[in-house]
Coordinates of C-alpha atoms and ligand atoms in Angstrom, one line a residue:
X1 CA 125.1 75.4 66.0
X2 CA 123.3 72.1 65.2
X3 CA 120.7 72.8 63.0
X4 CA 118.1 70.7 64.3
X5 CA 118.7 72.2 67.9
X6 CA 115.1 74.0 68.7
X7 CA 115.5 74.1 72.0
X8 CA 118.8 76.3 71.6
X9 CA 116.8 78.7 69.6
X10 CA 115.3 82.4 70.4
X11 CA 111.6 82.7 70.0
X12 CA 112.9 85.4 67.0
X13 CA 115.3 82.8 65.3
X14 CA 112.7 79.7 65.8
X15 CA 109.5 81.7 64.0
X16 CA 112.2 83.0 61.3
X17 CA 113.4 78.8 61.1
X18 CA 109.3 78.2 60.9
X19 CA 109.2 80.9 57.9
X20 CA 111.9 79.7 55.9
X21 CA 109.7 75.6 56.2
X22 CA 106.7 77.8 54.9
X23 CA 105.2 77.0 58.4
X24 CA 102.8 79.8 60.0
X25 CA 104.8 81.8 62.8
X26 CA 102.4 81.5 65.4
X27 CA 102.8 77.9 65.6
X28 CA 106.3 78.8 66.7
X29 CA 105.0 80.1 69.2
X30 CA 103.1 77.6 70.5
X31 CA 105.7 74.3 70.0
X32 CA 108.4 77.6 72.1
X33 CA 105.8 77.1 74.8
X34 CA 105.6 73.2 75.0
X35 CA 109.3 72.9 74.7
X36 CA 109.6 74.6 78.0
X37 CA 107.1 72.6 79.5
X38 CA 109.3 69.5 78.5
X39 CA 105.8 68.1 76.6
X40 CA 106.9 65.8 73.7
X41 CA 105.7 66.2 70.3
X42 CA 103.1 63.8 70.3
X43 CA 101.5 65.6 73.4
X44 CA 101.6 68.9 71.5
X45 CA 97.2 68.9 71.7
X46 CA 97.2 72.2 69.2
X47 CA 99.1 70.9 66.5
X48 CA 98.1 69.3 63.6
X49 CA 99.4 65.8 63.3
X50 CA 101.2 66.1 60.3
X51 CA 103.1 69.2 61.8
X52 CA 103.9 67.0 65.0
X53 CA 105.2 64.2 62.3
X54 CA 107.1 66.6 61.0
X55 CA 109.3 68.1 64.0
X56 CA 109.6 64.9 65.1
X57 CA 111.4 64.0 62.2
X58 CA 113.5 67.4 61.0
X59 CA 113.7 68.8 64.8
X60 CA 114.1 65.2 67.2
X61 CA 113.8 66.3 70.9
X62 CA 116.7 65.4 72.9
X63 CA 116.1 66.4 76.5
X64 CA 118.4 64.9 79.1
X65 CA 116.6 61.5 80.2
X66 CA 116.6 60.5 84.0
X67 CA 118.9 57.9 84.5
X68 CA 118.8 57.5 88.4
X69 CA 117.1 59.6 90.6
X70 CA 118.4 60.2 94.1
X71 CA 116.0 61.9 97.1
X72 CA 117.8 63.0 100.1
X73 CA 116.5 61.7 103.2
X74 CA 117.8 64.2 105.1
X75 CA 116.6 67.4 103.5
X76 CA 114.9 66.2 100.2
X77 CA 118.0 67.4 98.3
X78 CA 117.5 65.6 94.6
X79 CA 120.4 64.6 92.5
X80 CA 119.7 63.4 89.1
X81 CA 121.8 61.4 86.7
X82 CA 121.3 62.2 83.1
X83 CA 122.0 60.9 79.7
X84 CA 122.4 62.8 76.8
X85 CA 121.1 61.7 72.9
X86 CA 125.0 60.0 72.5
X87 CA 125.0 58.6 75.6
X88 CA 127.1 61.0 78.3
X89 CA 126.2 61.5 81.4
X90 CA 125.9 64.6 84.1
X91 CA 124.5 65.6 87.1
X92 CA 122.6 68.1 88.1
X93 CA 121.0 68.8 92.0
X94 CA 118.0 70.4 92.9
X95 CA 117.9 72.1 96.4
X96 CA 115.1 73.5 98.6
X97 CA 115.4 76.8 100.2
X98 CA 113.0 79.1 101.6
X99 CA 112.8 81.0 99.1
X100 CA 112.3 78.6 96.9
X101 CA 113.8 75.8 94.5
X102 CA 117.7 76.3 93.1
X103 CA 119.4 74.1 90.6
X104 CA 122.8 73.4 90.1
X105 CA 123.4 72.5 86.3
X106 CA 126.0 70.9 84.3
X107 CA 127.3 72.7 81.7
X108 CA 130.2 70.3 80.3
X109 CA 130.4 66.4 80.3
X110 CA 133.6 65.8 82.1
X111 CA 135.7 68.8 82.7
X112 CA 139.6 69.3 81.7
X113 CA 140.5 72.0 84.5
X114 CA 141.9 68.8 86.6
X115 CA 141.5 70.5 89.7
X116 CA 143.2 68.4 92.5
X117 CA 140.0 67.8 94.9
X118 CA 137.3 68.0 92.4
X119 CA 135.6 64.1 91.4
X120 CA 134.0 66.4 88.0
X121 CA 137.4 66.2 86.1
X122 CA 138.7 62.9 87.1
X123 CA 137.8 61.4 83.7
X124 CA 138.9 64.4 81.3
X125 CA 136.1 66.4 79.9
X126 CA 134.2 64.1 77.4
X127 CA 132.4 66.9 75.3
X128 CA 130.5 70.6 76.0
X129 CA 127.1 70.8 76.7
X130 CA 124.6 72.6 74.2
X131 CA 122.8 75.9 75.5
X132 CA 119.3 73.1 74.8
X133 CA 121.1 70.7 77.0
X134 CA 121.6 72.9 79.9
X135 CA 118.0 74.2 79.7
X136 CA 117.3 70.6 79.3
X137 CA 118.2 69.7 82.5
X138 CA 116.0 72.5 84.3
X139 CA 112.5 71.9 82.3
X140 CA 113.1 67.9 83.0
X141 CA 113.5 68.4 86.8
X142 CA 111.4 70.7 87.0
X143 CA 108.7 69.1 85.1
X144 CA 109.7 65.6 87.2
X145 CA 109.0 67.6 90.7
X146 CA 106.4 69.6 89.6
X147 CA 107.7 72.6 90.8
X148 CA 108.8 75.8 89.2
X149 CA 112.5 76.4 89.7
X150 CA 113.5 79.9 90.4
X151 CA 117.6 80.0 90.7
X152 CA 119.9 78.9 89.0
X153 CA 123.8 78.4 90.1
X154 CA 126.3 76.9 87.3
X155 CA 128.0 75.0 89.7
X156 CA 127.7 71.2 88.7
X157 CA 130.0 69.6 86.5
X158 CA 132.3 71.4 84.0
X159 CA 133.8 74.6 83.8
X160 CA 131.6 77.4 82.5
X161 CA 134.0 79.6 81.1
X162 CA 135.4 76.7 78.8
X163 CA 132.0 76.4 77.3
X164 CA 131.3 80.2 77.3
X165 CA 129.5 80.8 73.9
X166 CA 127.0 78.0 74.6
X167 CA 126.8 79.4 78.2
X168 CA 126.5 82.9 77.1
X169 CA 123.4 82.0 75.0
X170 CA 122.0 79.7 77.3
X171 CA 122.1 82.9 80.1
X172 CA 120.0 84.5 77.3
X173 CA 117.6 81.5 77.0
X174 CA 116.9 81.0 80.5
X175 CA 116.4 84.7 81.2
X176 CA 113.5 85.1 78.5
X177 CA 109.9 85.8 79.4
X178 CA 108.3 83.5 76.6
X179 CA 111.0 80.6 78.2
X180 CA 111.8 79.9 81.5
X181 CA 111.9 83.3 82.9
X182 CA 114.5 83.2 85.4
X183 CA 116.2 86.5 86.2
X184 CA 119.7 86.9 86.2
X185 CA 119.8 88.1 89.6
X186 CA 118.9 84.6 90.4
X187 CA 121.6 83.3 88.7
X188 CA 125.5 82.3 89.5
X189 CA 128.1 81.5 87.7
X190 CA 131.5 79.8 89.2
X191 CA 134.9 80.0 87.8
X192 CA 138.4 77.8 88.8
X193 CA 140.0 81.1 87.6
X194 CA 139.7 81.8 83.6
X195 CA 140.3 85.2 83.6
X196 CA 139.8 86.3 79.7
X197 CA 136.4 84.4 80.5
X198 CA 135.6 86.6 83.4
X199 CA 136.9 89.7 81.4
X200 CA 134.2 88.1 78.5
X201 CA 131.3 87.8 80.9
X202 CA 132.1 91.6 82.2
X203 CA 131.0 93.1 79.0
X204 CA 128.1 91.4 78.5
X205 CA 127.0 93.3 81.4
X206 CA 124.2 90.5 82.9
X207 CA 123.8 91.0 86.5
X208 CA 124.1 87.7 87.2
X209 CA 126.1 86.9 90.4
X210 CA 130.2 85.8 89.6
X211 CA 131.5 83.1 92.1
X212 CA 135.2 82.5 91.6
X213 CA 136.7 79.0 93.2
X214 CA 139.4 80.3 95.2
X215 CA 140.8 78.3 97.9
X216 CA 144.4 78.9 98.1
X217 CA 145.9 82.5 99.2
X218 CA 149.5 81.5 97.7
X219 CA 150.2 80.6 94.2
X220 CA 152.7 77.9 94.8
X221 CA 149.8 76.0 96.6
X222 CA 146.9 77.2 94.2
X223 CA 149.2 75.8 91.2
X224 CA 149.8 73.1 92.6
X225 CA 146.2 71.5 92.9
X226 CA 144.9 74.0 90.4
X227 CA 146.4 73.9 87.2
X228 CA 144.7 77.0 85.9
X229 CA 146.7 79.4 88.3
X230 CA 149.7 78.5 86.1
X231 CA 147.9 80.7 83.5
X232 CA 146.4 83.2 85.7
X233 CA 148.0 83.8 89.0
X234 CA 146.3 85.3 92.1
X235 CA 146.7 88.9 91.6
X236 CA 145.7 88.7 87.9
X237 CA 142.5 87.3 88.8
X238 CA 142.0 88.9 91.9
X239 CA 142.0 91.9 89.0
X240 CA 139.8 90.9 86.7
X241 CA 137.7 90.5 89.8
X242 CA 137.6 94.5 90.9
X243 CA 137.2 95.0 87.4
X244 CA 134.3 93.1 86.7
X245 CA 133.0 94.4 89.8
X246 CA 133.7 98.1 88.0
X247 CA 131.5 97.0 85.5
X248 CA 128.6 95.3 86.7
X249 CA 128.5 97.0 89.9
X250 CA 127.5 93.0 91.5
X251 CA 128.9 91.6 94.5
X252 CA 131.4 88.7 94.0
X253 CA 131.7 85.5 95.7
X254 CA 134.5 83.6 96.5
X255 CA 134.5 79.7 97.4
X256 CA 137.1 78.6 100.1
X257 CA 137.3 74.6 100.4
X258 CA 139.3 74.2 103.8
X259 CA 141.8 71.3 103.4
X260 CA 142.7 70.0 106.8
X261 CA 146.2 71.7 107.1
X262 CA 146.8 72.8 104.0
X263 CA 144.8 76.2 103.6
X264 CA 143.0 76.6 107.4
X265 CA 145.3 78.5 109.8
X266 CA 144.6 81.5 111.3
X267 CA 147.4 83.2 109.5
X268 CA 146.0 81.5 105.8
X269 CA 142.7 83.3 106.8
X270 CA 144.5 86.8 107.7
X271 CA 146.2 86.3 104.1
X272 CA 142.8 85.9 102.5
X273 CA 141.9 89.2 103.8
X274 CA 144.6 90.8 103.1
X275 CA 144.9 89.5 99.4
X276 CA 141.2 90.5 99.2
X277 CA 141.7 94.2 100.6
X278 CA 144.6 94.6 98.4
X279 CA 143.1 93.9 95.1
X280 CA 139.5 94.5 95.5
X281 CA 139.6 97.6 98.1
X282 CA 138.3 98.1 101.1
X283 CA 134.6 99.4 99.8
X284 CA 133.7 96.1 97.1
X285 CA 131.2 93.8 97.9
X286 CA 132.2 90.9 98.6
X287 CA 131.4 87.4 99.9
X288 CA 133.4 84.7 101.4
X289 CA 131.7 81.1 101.3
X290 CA 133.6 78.4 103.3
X291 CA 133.9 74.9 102.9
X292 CA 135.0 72.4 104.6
X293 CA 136.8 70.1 101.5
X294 CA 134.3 67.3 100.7
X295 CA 136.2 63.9 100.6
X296 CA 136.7 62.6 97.1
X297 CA 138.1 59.0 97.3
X298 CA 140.3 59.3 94.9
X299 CA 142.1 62.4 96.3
X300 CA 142.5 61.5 100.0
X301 CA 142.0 64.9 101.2
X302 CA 140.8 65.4 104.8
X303 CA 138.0 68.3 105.7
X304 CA 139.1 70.8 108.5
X305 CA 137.4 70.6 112.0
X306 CA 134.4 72.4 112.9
X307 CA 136.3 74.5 115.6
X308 CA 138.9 75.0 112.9
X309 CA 136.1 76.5 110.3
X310 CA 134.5 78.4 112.5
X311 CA 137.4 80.1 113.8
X312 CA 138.6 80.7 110.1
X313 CA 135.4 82.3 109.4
X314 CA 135.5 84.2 112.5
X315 CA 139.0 85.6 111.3
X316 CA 137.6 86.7 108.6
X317 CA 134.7 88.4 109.7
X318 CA 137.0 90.4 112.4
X319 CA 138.9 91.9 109.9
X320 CA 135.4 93.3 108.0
X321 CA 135.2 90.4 105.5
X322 CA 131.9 89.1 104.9
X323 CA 132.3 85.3 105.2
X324 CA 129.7 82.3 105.8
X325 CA 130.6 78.6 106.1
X326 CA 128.4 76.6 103.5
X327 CA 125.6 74.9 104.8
X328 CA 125.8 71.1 103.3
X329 CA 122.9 69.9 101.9
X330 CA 122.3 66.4 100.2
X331 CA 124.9 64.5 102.0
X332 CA 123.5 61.3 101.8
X333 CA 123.3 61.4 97.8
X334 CA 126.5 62.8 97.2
X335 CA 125.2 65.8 96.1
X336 CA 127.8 68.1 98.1
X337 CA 130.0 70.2 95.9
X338 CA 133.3 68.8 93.8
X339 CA 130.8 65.4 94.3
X340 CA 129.5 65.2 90.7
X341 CA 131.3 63.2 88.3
X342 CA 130.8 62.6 84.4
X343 CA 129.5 59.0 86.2
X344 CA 130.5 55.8 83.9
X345 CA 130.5 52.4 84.8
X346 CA 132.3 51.5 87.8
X347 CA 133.9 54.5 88.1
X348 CA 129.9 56.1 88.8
X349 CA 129.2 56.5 92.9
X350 CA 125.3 56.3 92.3
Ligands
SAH1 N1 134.5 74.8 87.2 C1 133.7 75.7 88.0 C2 132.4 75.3 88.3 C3 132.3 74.1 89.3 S1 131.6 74.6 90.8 C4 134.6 76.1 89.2 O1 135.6 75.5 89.5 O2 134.2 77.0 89.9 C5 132.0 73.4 91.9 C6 132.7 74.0 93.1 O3 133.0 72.9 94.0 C7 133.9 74.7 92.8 O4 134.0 75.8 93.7 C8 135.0 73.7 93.2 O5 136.2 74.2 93.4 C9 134.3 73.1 94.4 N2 134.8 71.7 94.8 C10 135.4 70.8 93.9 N3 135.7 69.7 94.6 C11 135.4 69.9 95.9 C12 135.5 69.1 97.1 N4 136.0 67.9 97.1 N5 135.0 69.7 98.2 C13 134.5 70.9 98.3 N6 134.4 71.7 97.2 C14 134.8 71.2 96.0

């Protein structure tokens, strides 16, 4: 880990860092509390100045800056461009619910799953995100709205799994009382499908929810526009699915982009169930999220009807699986999902 990464530190590790500079622990303490207020150095008002000089200099603060800043009009969906301290870019959305505020964070610049309707891995994956930098993104929208922000869902750009030790610690970070303090019941994490990942994450035991990006029921199709099935087909992950379920005892979610007639029939919907049934059993929770594919203009892939949806979903809810169609929010700023791109030049849609 980068040694002058605070932010990615436990409260333990940073007083221990503090010792070692012959700095008293309690002011480790203190600067662990500003961090996750997103107050800069110079606003630290019970520090010394010399010990503000100091970070400054040995420990520079790099918190994602707000590039643009988009508002929905429609339901005051925010969508934030970042930059990093070298420059790349991410996205991350804040949405309003009645229950309160949910983020969707970055965890990668760029992403190399090159899944064929996605706009986040168009340009390759440029780099992995820092546990700081996804914490980053939380304290600086939260601090910009003023608002606390009480979920979490790892659903922006990137592919968690591919970044799991600096997502693994930043689950840790986030989920601390002296930090943020946001239970991992409030918490999701998507995967296109890695299964040693998902048999990784099932050990650690966190009860946070798994959401697994489905969308196909056959494995010729799902390889096709999802490269990572030619790794891990169907059943296998379907597997590590009732296992991790075994384990952690959570429900799992599943994400189902209907692709005007590719993946939305009737029969595709009694296959889903069936696939589900047979690998998971009758008794596992389970949750079905549909949604209708997102154009991407790059990928010329048409959404499915409303009549077509909602009969897919009422397929599925026939035959005793639990299934919702996605309720779209942000719309107007691009904020839907497979939207977010590592945004650059002319290739950015803000
Ligand atoms: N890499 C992880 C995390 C990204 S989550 C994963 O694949 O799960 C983003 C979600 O949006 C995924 O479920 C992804 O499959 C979905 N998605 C991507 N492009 C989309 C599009 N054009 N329309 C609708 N959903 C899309």
């Amino acid at each position: 880990m980068n040694s002058s990464d605070l932010l990615s530190l436990t409260p333990q590790e940073m007083q221990a860092r503090f010792a070692e500079e012959g700095l008293p622990r309690y002011r480790a303490g203190q600067v662990y509390g500003w961090l996750y207020k997103g107050v800069p150095y110079a606003e630290m008002g019970n520090l010394p100045c010399e010990l503000r000089t100091h970070l400054e200099e040995r420990y520079p603060l790099t918190l994602p800056r707000i590039e643009r800043k988009l508002t929905s009009a429609i339901d005051g969906t925010v969508k934030y461009l970042f930059s990093l301290c070298d420059g790349q870019r991410i996205e991350s959305v804040v949405m309003k619910y009645e229950h309160g505020y949910t983020i969707c964070i970055s965890c990668q610049a760029g992403c190399r799953m090159g899944c064929g309707f996605c706009a986040s891995t168009l340009c390759g994956l440029a780099r992995n995100l820092r546990p700081s930098e996804m914490l980053g993104q939380i304290i600086v929208a939260s601090r910009d709205l003023g608002v606390r922000i009480s979920n979490v869902v790892m659903m922006g750009i990137g592919e968690p799994m591919d970044n799991l030790d600096n997502v693994l610690r930043f689950l840790h970070l986030v989920n601390l009382k002296e930090g943020l303090n946001i239970g991992y019941r409030h918490i999701s994490l998507s995967t296109c499908g890695v299964v040693d990942g998902i048999r990784r994450l099932a050990k650690e035991n966190l009860p946070i929810t798994l959401s697994i990006s489905l969308h196909f029921t056959d494995d010729e199709a799902r390889s096709a526009m999802m490269p990572i099935n030619r790794k891990w087909q169907i059943a296998e992950l379907l597997d590590a699915c009732a296992d991790y379920f075994r384990s952690t005892g959570r429900r799992i979610s599943f994400e189902f982009t209907l692709i005007q007639g590719q993946n939305d029939s009737p029969g595709q919907a009694r296959k889903l169930a069936a696939l589900l049934r047979a690998h998971l059993g009758a008794g596992t929770p389970l949750h079905v999220n549909l949604i209708p594919v997102n154009p991407v203009a790059e990928r010329g892939l048409l959404p499915s009807e409303r009549a077509r949806v909602d009969r897919f979903c009422k397929t599925l809810c026939d035959l005793g699986v639990n299934a919702t169609v996605r309720r779209k929010l942000g719309s107007d700023v691009n904020a839907s999902c497979g939207q977010l791109r590592y945004s650059e030049g002319e290739r950015s849609v803000l």
